[in-house]
Amino acid sequence: MPKAWLLIVQCYLKAKDYESARKSANETLNGYRGTLVGGKAQFLMGESYYEQGLYEEAERYFKGVIAAYPEPELKSGAAYRLGWIQMQTGKWQEASETFKTVGAGSPFFPNAQDLSVKSLGGELLPYKDPTTAGALSVVPGLGHVYCERYKDGLVAFLLNGLFIWATIEAFHEDQEVLGAVLGFVELGFYSGTIYSAVNSAHKHNRKLKDDFLLGLPDAIDLNFFATKEGHIG
């Protein structure tokens, strides 16, 4: 019976039905709390949050597994996934140290040892500073160029330049109302250009991190949590 409950949770996870997975895992956890089966249910709860990108919640469950369950393979699995959460959130040094805590007898050990070294490469990625991108956008488009979005930079420069020129011309022609309207519109474009440059830096950094992580192997196999080898009684 415990094996069946864990298989159900696993099926929901594979289907990306995270709410149903958590409901089933919580029922299993409540029924087998303090046992290895309960620990595995708690792990799968954390995994549902991890796969959904809710890392703070996932971290809470994995830390709970490490604190409450002494079974070495379960603790090592939770530590391994915790290391991945720390990489996902840019805590590269912490991730490296966490991977080193995975036990030598764990199936995750070889991969964890590899990741304890490779995770540090995340600190060397060529990130863009959002503050710098915003400051450079005092000259419209320059922040985008800094983020290597050259086409967006050119468009921002031309649009802002056009509205500034039109505003000045309107005032030169004594068309104060038109000049005020154009100036107001340009202020919106100008503010939007700065915001866009800052957002571009964040997008650049997320893509760098995501591409880096995609190049790293993830040894988690959920079948471990519902098989005889998982020591489910």
Tab-separated table of C-alpha atoms in Angstrom:
chain	number	residue	atom	x	y	z
A	1	MET	CA	0.000	0.000	0.000
A	2	PRO	CA	2.670	2.607	0.815
A	3	LYS	CA	4.369	1.806	-2.494
A	4	ALA	CA	1.084	2.406	-4.346
A	5	TRP	CA	0.614	5.813	-2.704
A	6	LEU	CA	4.116	6.889	-3.685
A	7	LEU	CA	3.595	5.650	-7.244
A	8	ILE	CA	0.453	7.766	-7.460
A	9	VAL	CA	2.407	10.860	-6.371
A	10	GLN	CA	5.107	10.052	-8.892
A	11	CYS	CA	2.534	9.745	-11.692
A	12	TYR	CA	1.060	13.129	-10.826
A	13	LEU	CA	4.543	14.659	-10.908
A	14	LYS	CA	5.257	13.187	-14.330
A	15	ALA	CA	1.956	14.646	-15.538
A	16	LYS	CA	2.937	18.021	-14.016
A	17	ASP	CA	-0.248	17.984	-11.930
A	18	TYR	CA	1.499	19.451	-8.920
A	19	GLU	CA	-1.565	20.209	-6.798
A	20	SER	CA	-2.772	16.598	-7.036
A	21	ALA	CA	0.760	15.358	-6.359
A	22	ARG	CA	0.943	17.447	-3.195
A	23	LYS	CA	-2.496	16.332	-2.043
A	24	SER	CA	-1.553	12.660	-2.395
A	25	ALA	CA	1.893	13.185	-0.884
A	26	ASN	CA	0.391	15.017	2.087
A	27	GLU	CA	-2.085	12.191	2.720
A	28	THR	CA	0.792	9.705	2.635
A	29	LEU	CA	2.908	11.888	4.906
A	30	ASN	CA	0.091	12.202	7.453
A	31	GLY	CA	-0.469	8.454	7.422
A	32	TYR	CA	3.202	7.458	7.706
A	33	ARG	CA	4.808	10.408	9.484
A	34	GLY	CA	8.103	9.502	11.152
A	35	THR	CA	8.656	6.480	8.912
A	36	LEU	CA	10.781	6.085	5.783
A	37	VAL	CA	7.624	6.174	3.671
A	38	GLY	CA	6.676	9.474	5.292
A	39	GLY	CA	10.140	10.812	4.559
A	40	LYS	CA	9.815	9.870	0.917
A	41	ALA	CA	6.401	11.514	0.750
A	42	GLN	CA	7.910	14.680	2.226
A	43	PHE	CA	10.710	14.521	-0.341
A	44	LEU	CA	8.152	14.267	-3.155
A	45	MET	CA	6.293	17.250	-1.705
A	46	GLY	CA	9.517	19.219	-2.000
A	47	GLU	CA	10.073	17.914	-5.508
A	48	SER	CA	6.634	19.136	-6.600
A	49	TYR	CA	7.533	22.669	-5.494
A	50	TYR	CA	10.992	22.396	-7.054
A	51	GLU	CA	9.625	21.371	-10.450
A	52	GLN	CA	7.173	24.262	-10.267
A	53	GLY	CA	9.991	26.729	-9.614
A	54	LEU	CA	8.778	27.510	-6.073
A	55	TYR	CA	12.213	27.156	-4.550
A	56	GLU	CA	11.556	28.671	-1.129
A	57	GLU	CA	8.793	26.156	-0.406
A	58	ALA	CA	10.843	23.305	-1.875
A	59	GLU	CA	13.823	24.214	0.302
A	60	ARG	CA	11.664	24.058	3.419
A	61	TYR	CA	10.597	20.484	2.675
A	62	PHE	CA	14.060	19.216	1.760
A	63	LYS	CA	15.570	20.742	4.880
A	64	GLY	CA	12.794	19.068	6.847
A	65	VAL	CA	13.745	15.702	5.364
A	66	ILE	CA	17.402	16.219	6.297
A	67	ALA	CA	16.482	17.222	9.844
A	68	ALA	CA	13.876	14.535	10.554
A	69	TYR	CA	14.948	11.379	8.737
A	70	PRO	CA	18.220	9.553	9.432
A	71	GLU	CA	18.070	7.163	6.453
A	72	PRO	CA	21.312	7.927	4.527
A	73	GLU	CA	19.980	7.644	0.986
A	74	LEU	CA	16.982	9.827	1.778
A	75	LYS	CA	19.129	12.484	3.487
A	76	SER	CA	21.581	12.426	0.594
A	77	GLY	CA	18.777	12.796	-1.942
A	78	ALA	CA	17.411	15.799	-0.059
A	79	ALA	CA	20.874	17.365	0.212
A	80	TYR	CA	21.412	16.795	-3.500
A	81	ARG	CA	18.153	18.528	-4.408
A	82	LEU	CA	18.913	21.323	-1.935
A	83	GLY	CA	22.167	21.914	-3.813
A	84	TRP	CA	20.182	22.319	-7.014
A	85	ILE	CA	17.857	24.822	-5.345
A	86	GLN	CA	20.866	26.855	-4.275
A	87	MET	CA	22.174	26.833	-7.844
A	88	GLN	CA	18.754	27.867	-9.170
A	89	THR	CA	18.787	30.835	-6.789
A	90	GLY	CA	22.377	31.845	-7.572
A	91	LYS	CA	23.937	30.675	-4.291
A	92	TRP	CA	26.858	28.998	-6.000
A	93	GLN	CA	29.235	28.694	-3.042
A	94	GLU	CA	26.513	27.288	-0.798
A	95	ALA	CA	25.529	24.821	-3.499
A	96	SER	CA	29.112	23.595	-3.815
A	97	GLU	CA	29.312	22.951	-0.077
A	98	THR	CA	25.905	21.262	0.012
A	99	PHE	CA	26.818	18.836	-2.765
A	100	LYS	CA	29.840	17.793	-0.712
A	101	THR	CA	27.514	16.547	2.060
A	102	VAL	CA	25.985	13.845	-0.160
A	103	GLY	CA	27.091	10.489	1.259
A	104	ALA	CA	29.639	8.319	-0.526
A	105	GLY	CA	27.228	5.379	-0.564
A	106	SER	CA	24.468	7.363	-2.267
A	107	PRO	CA	23.597	6.849	-5.956
A	108	PHE	CA	23.762	10.653	-6.168
A	109	PHE	CA	27.352	10.779	-4.903
A	110	PRO	CA	29.290	10.751	-8.227
A	111	ASN	CA	27.097	13.443	-9.723
A	112	ALA	CA	27.157	15.494	-6.509
A	113	GLN	CA	30.961	15.425	-6.432
A	114	ASP	CA	31.045	16.634	-10.024
A	115	LEU	CA	28.529	19.402	-9.281
A	116	SER	CA	30.435	20.542	-6.185
A	117	VAL	CA	33.121	21.719	-8.601
A	118	LYS	CA	31.066	22.717	-11.644
A	119	SER	CA	28.575	24.756	-9.604
A	120	LEU	CA	31.294	27.306	-8.868
A	121	GLY	CA	31.359	28.142	-12.564
A	122	GLY	CA	28.094	29.988	-12.007
A	123	GLU	CA	30.016	32.770	-10.287
A	124	LEU	CA	32.079	33.339	-13.436
A	125	LEU	CA	29.178	33.873	-15.836
A	126	PRO	CA	29.255	37.251	-17.645
A	127	TYR	CA	26.257	38.779	-15.909
A	128	LYS	CA	24.948	42.254	-16.746
A	129	ASP	CA	24.359	44.693	-13.889
A	130	PRO	CA	20.739	45.987	-14.024
A	131	THR	CA	21.748	49.231	-12.262
A	132	THR	CA	24.424	49.886	-14.886
A	133	ALA	CA	21.926	49.154	-17.668
A	134	GLY	CA	19.510	51.680	-16.194
A	135	ALA	CA	22.184	54.328	-15.664
A	136	LEU	CA	23.483	53.972	-19.222
A	137	SER	CA	19.947	54.497	-20.497
A	138	VAL	CA	20.306	58.191	-19.657
A	139	VAL	CA	21.400	58.068	-23.295
A	140	PRO	CA	18.409	56.219	-24.805
A	141	GLY	CA	19.385	52.825	-26.194
A	142	LEU	CA	22.819	52.645	-24.577
A	143	GLY	CA	21.538	50.381	-21.789
A	144	HIS	CA	20.210	47.952	-24.393
A	145	VAL	CA	23.539	47.960	-26.198
A	146	TYR	CA	25.211	47.112	-22.867
A	147	CYS	CA	22.856	44.113	-22.643
A	148	GLU	CA	23.784	43.119	-26.209
A	149	ARG	CA	20.316	43.932	-27.534
A	150	TYR	CA	21.563	46.105	-30.365
A	151	LYS	CA	18.366	46.272	-32.421
A	152	ASP	CA	16.330	47.313	-29.379
A	153	GLY	CA	18.965	49.911	-28.578
A	154	LEU	CA	18.759	51.397	-32.060
A	155	VAL	CA	14.959	51.519	-31.968
A	156	ALA	CA	15.002	53.155	-28.522
A	157	PHE	CA	17.527	55.758	-29.678
A	158	LEU	CA	15.582	56.624	-32.843
A	159	LEU	CA	12.157	56.790	-31.175
A	160	ASN	CA	13.338	58.933	-28.291
A	161	GLY	CA	15.340	61.116	-30.639
A	162	LEU	CA	12.323	61.607	-32.890
A	163	PHE	CA	10.037	62.629	-30.046
A	164	ILE	CA	12.653	64.978	-28.546
A	165	TRP	CA	13.147	66.635	-31.944
A	166	ALA	CA	9.377	66.943	-32.510
A	167	THR	CA	8.882	68.443	-29.036
A	168	ILE	CA	11.596	71.053	-29.577
A	169	GLU	CA	10.217	71.948	-33.004
A	170	ALA	CA	6.701	72.356	-31.613
A	171	PHE	CA	7.924	74.852	-29.020
A	172	HIS	CA	9.988	76.694	-31.661
A	173	GLU	CA	6.822	77.063	-33.706
A	174	ASP	CA	5.014	78.437	-30.612
A	175	GLN	CA	2.753	75.376	-30.459
A	176	GLU	CA	2.970	75.042	-26.712
A	177	VAL	CA	0.052	72.628	-26.340
A	178	LEU	CA	1.439	70.255	-28.970
A	179	GLY	CA	4.904	70.583	-27.456
A	180	ALA	CA	3.578	69.739	-24.010
A	181	VAL	CA	1.720	66.686	-25.337
A	182	LEU	CA	4.767	65.465	-27.248
A	183	GLY	CA	6.975	66.104	-24.215
A	184	PHE	CA	4.613	64.095	-22.021
A	185	VAL	CA	4.633	61.213	-24.518
A	186	GLU	CA	8.426	61.357	-24.741
A	187	LEU	CA	8.711	61.238	-20.958
A	188	GLY	CA	6.755	57.968	-21.069
A	189	PHE	CA	9.006	56.587	-23.814
A	190	TYR	CA	12.118	57.696	-21.954
A	191	SER	CA	11.018	56.080	-18.676
A	192	GLY	CA	10.008	52.963	-20.571
A	193	THR	CA	13.435	52.795	-22.210
A	194	ILE	CA	15.154	52.803	-18.821
A	195	TYR	CA	12.782	50.153	-17.454
A	196	SER	CA	13.258	48.033	-20.574
A	197	ALA	CA	17.055	48.174	-20.281
A	198	VAL	CA	16.939	47.090	-16.623
A	199	ASN	CA	14.543	44.276	-17.542
A	200	SER	CA	16.839	43.242	-20.406
A	201	ALA	CA	19.722	42.848	-17.941
A	202	HIS	CA	17.589	40.586	-15.755
A	203	LYS	CA	16.517	38.525	-18.786
A	204	HIS	CA	20.127	38.255	-19.942
A	205	ASN	CA	21.193	37.002	-16.515
A	206	ARG	CA	18.340	34.494	-16.270
A	207	LYS	CA	19.160	33.067	-19.697
A	208	LEU	CA	22.842	32.783	-18.801
A	209	LYS	CA	22.003	30.926	-15.600
A	210	ASP	CA	19.392	28.695	-17.230
A	211	ASP	CA	21.722	27.756	-20.106
A	212	PHE	CA	24.502	27.020	-17.623
A	213	LEU	CA	22.254	24.771	-15.527
A	214	LEU	CA	20.949	22.963	-18.614
A	215	GLY	CA	24.521	21.899	-19.271
A	216	LEU	CA	24.775	20.225	-15.858
A	217	PRO	CA	23.511	16.662	-15.295
A	218	ASP	CA	20.689	16.086	-12.815
A	219	ALA	CA	20.820	12.574	-11.352
A	220	ILE	CA	17.441	12.644	-9.577
A	221	ASP	CA	15.352	9.594	-10.490
A	222	LEU	CA	11.936	9.554	-8.874
A	223	ASN	CA	11.676	5.791	-9.434
A	224	PHE	CA	14.007	5.471	-6.442
A	225	PHE	CA	11.151	6.617	-4.230
A	226	ALA	CA	8.736	3.868	-5.214
A	227	THR	CA	10.839	0.761	-5.755
A	228	LYS	CA	12.120	-2.128	-3.713
A	229	GLU	CA	15.577	-0.548	-3.847
A	230	GLY	CA	14.097	2.394	-2.018
A	231	HIS	CA	13.504	0.111	0.983
A	232	ILE	CA	9.781	0.703	1.165
A	233	GLY	CA	8.324	-1.891	3.459
